[in-house]
PDB file of C-alpha atoms in Angstrom:
ATOM      1  CA  UNK A   1     -20.116 -35.168 -13.290  1.00  0.00           C
ATOM      2  CA  UNK A   2     -19.863 -33.400 -10.121  1.00  0.00           C
ATOM      3  CA  UNK A   3     -23.562 -32.258  -8.867  1.00  0.00           C
ATOM      4  CA  UNK A   4     -22.778 -30.365  -5.075  1.00  0.00           C
ATOM      5  CA  UNK A   5     -23.969 -27.520  -4.071  1.00  0.00           C
ATOM      6  CA  UNK A   6     -21.546 -24.345  -3.096  1.00  0.00           C
ATOM      7  CA  UNK A   7     -21.814 -22.877   0.491  1.00  0.00           C
ATOM      8  CA  UNK A   8     -22.990 -19.915  -0.421  1.00  0.00           C
ATOM      9  CA  UNK A   9     -24.089 -17.146   2.416  1.00  0.00           C
ATOM     10  CA  UNK A  10     -27.715 -16.123   3.318  1.00  0.00           C
ATOM     11  CA  UNK A  11     -29.715 -15.399  -0.392  1.00  0.00           C
ATOM     12  CA  UNK A  12     -30.876 -11.621  -0.918  1.00  0.00           C
ATOM     13  CA  UNK A  13     -33.605 -12.846  -1.597  1.00  0.00           C
ATOM     14  CA  UNK A  14     -34.943 -13.599   2.099  1.00  0.00           C
ATOM     15  CA  UNK A  15     -33.906  -9.960   3.690  1.00  0.00           C
ATOM     16  CA  UNK A  16     -35.609  -8.498   0.358  1.00  0.00           C
ATOM     17  CA  UNK A  17     -38.930 -10.624   1.545  1.00  0.00           C
ATOM     18  CA  UNK A  18     -38.649  -9.938   4.535  1.00  0.00           C
ATOM     19  CA  UNK A  19     -38.847  -6.064   4.023  1.00  0.00           C
ATOM     20  CA  UNK A  20     -41.389  -6.408   1.214  1.00  0.00           C
ATOM     21  CA  UNK A  21     -43.466  -8.599   4.112  1.00  0.00           C
ATOM     22  CA  UNK A  22     -43.075  -6.231   6.528  1.00  0.00           C
ATOM     23  CA  UNK A  23     -43.863  -3.411   4.301  1.00  0.00           C
ATOM     24  CA  UNK A  24     -47.026  -4.548   3.637  1.00  0.00           C
ATOM     25  CA  UNK A  25     -48.216  -5.777   6.518  1.00  0.00           C
ATOM     26  CA  UNK A  26     -47.637  -1.988   7.811  1.00  0.00           C
ATOM     27  CA  UNK A  27     -49.616  -0.543   5.140  1.00  0.00           C
ATOM     28  CA  UNK A  28     -52.142  -3.055   6.116  1.00  0.00           C
ATOM     29  CA  UNK A  29     -52.605  -1.929   9.287  1.00  0.00           C
ATOM     30  CA  UNK A  30     -52.951   1.605   8.610  1.00  0.00           C
ATOM     31  CA  UNK A  31     -54.928   1.335   5.665  1.00  0.00           C
ATOM     32  CA  UNK A  32     -58.448   0.672   7.288  1.00  0.00           C
ATOM     33  CA  UNK A  33     -58.121   3.415   9.190  1.00  0.00           C
ATOM     34  CA  UNK A  34     -58.703   1.085  12.455  1.00  0.00           C
ATOM     35  CA  UNK A  35     -55.240   0.516  12.981  1.00  0.00           C
ATOM     36  CA  UNK A  36     -55.486  -3.267  13.113  1.00  0.00           C
ATOM     37  CA  UNK A  37     -55.609  -6.611  12.148  1.00  0.00           C
ATOM     38  CA  UNK A  38     -58.488  -7.805  12.352  1.00  0.00           C
ATOM     39  CA  UNK A  39     -59.338  -8.527   8.635  1.00  0.00           C
ATOM     40  CA  UNK A  40     -56.489 -10.004   7.691  1.00  0.00           C
ATOM     41  CA  UNK A  41     -58.429 -13.113   7.020  1.00  0.00           C
ATOM     42  CA  UNK A  42     -60.264 -12.045   4.567  1.00  0.00           C
ATOM     43  CA  UNK A  43     -59.626 -13.034   0.758  1.00  0.00           C
ATOM     44  CA  UNK A  44     -59.755  -9.869  -0.449  1.00  0.00           C
ATOM     45  CA  UNK A  45     -57.339  -8.537   1.868  1.00  0.00           C
ATOM     46  CA  UNK A  46     -55.616 -11.392   1.391  1.00  0.00           C
ATOM     47  CA  UNK A  47     -55.522 -10.971  -2.645  1.00  0.00           C
ATOM     48  CA  UNK A  48     -54.778  -7.237  -2.131  1.00  0.00           C
ATOM     49  CA  UNK A  49     -51.568  -7.640   0.202  1.00  0.00           C
ATOM     50  CA  UNK A  50     -49.916 -11.103  -2.261  1.00  0.00           C
ATOM     51  CA  UNK A  51     -50.871  -8.264  -5.234  1.00  0.00           C
ATOM     52  CA  UNK A  52     -48.299  -5.122  -2.942  1.00  0.00           C
ATOM     53  CA  UNK A  53     -46.048  -7.831  -2.049  1.00  0.00           C
ATOM     54  CA  UNK A  54     -45.698  -9.369  -5.817  1.00  0.00           C
ATOM     55  CA  UNK A  55     -44.827  -5.386  -6.488  1.00  0.00           C
ATOM     56  CA  UNK A  56     -42.042  -4.829  -3.867  1.00  0.00           C
ATOM     57  CA  UNK A  57     -40.610  -8.033  -4.522  1.00  0.00           C
ATOM     58  CA  UNK A  58     -40.517  -7.489  -8.372  1.00  0.00           C
ATOM     59  CA  UNK A  59     -39.164  -4.263  -8.013  1.00  0.00           C
ATOM     60  CA  UNK A  60     -36.653  -5.020  -5.430  1.00  0.00           C
ATOM     61  CA  UNK A  61     -35.674  -7.985  -8.003  1.00  0.00           C
ATOM     62  CA  UNK A  62     -34.853  -5.971 -10.796  1.00  0.00           C
ATOM     63  CA  UNK A  63     -33.083  -2.907  -9.027  1.00  0.00           C
ATOM     64  CA  UNK A  64     -30.992  -5.641  -6.986  1.00  0.00           C
ATOM     65  CA  UNK A  65     -30.239  -7.112 -10.562  1.00  0.00           C
ATOM     66  CA  UNK A  66     -29.176  -3.766 -11.745  1.00  0.00           C
ATOM     67  CA  UNK A  67     -27.093  -2.474  -8.192  1.00  0.00           C
ATOM     68  CA  UNK A  68     -25.436  -5.341  -7.947  1.00  0.00           C
ATOM     69  CA  UNK A  69     -23.522  -4.860 -11.833  1.00  0.00           C
ATOM     70  CA  UNK A  70     -21.905  -1.270  -9.821  1.00  0.00           C
ATOM     71  CA  UNK A  71     -21.764  -1.867  -6.544  1.00  0.00           C
ATOM     72  CA  UNK A  72     -20.918  -5.256  -3.201  1.00  0.00           C
ATOM     73  CA  UNK A  73     -23.844  -7.469  -2.512  1.00  0.00           C
ATOM     74  CA  UNK A  74     -24.675  -5.816   0.870  1.00  0.00           C
ATOM     75  CA  UNK A  75     -25.126  -2.764  -0.176  1.00  0.00           C
ATOM     76  CA  UNK A  76     -26.926  -3.770  -3.259  1.00  0.00           C
ATOM     77  CA  UNK A  77     -29.278  -5.282  -1.448  1.00  0.00           C
ATOM     78  CA  UNK A  78     -29.776  -2.192   0.929  1.00  0.00           C
ATOM     79  CA  UNK A  79     -30.329  -0.309  -2.399  1.00  0.00           C
ATOM     80  CA  UNK A  80     -32.847  -2.672  -4.092  1.00  0.00           C
ATOM     81  CA  UNK A  81     -35.043  -2.725  -0.345  1.00  0.00           C
ATOM     82  CA  UNK A  82     -34.668   1.427  -0.447  1.00  0.00           C
ATOM     83  CA  UNK A  83     -35.780   1.675  -3.994  1.00  0.00           C
ATOM     84  CA  UNK A  84     -37.609  -0.664  -4.781  1.00  0.00           C
ATOM     85  CA  UNK A  85     -40.274  -0.532  -1.999  1.00  0.00           C
ATOM     86  CA  UNK A  86     -41.436   3.082  -2.441  1.00  0.00           C
ATOM     87  CA  UNK A  87     -41.806   2.124  -6.687  1.00  0.00           C
ATOM     88  CA  UNK A  88     -43.770  -0.743  -5.472  1.00  0.00           C
ATOM     89  CA  UNK A  89     -46.387  -0.070  -4.263  1.00  0.00           C
ATOM     90  CA  UNK A  90     -45.991   2.443  -6.307  1.00  0.00           C
ATOM     91  CA  UNK A  91     -46.320   0.435  -9.426  1.00  0.00           C
ATOM     92  CA  UNK A  92     -49.029  -1.204  -7.329  1.00  0.00           C
ATOM     93  CA  UNK A  93     -51.245   1.184  -6.956  1.00  0.00           C
ATOM     94  CA  UNK A  94     -51.330   2.094 -10.603  1.00  0.00           C
ATOM     95  CA  UNK A  95     -52.285  -1.086 -11.487  1.00  0.00           C
ATOM     96  CA  UNK A  96     -54.879  -0.910  -9.248  1.00  0.00           C
ATOM     97  CA  UNK A  97     -56.206   2.337 -10.800  1.00  0.00           C
ATOM     98  CA  UNK A  98     -55.726   1.392 -13.899  1.00  0.00           C
ATOM     99  CA  UNK A  99     -57.755  -2.227 -13.553  1.00  0.00           C
ATOM    100  CA  UNK A 100     -60.455   0.624 -11.975  1.00  0.00           C
ATOM    101  CA  UNK A 101     -61.064   2.209 -15.495  1.00  0.00           C
TER     102      UNK A 101
END
């Protein structure tokens, strides 16, 4: 039984995670109106940031799975970032609004 791992290029999840993290931090930076990262270490802010990050990662992953069926991987990753980030932010906002009632 051959258990060797194949050497592949950079996993496609890395650019998605970097893009989601950068956009999440940008949203936090501009959200409070004071344009700083002073309160980023508060537990409530970390929880909210993680919801945004996970929402963007989920929608980017779904759009990547769909895009890879129709185009090569590098174009699919870029397409999933362009589509997944706005959809993920909107989905997270709607999720928070639904929780609010």
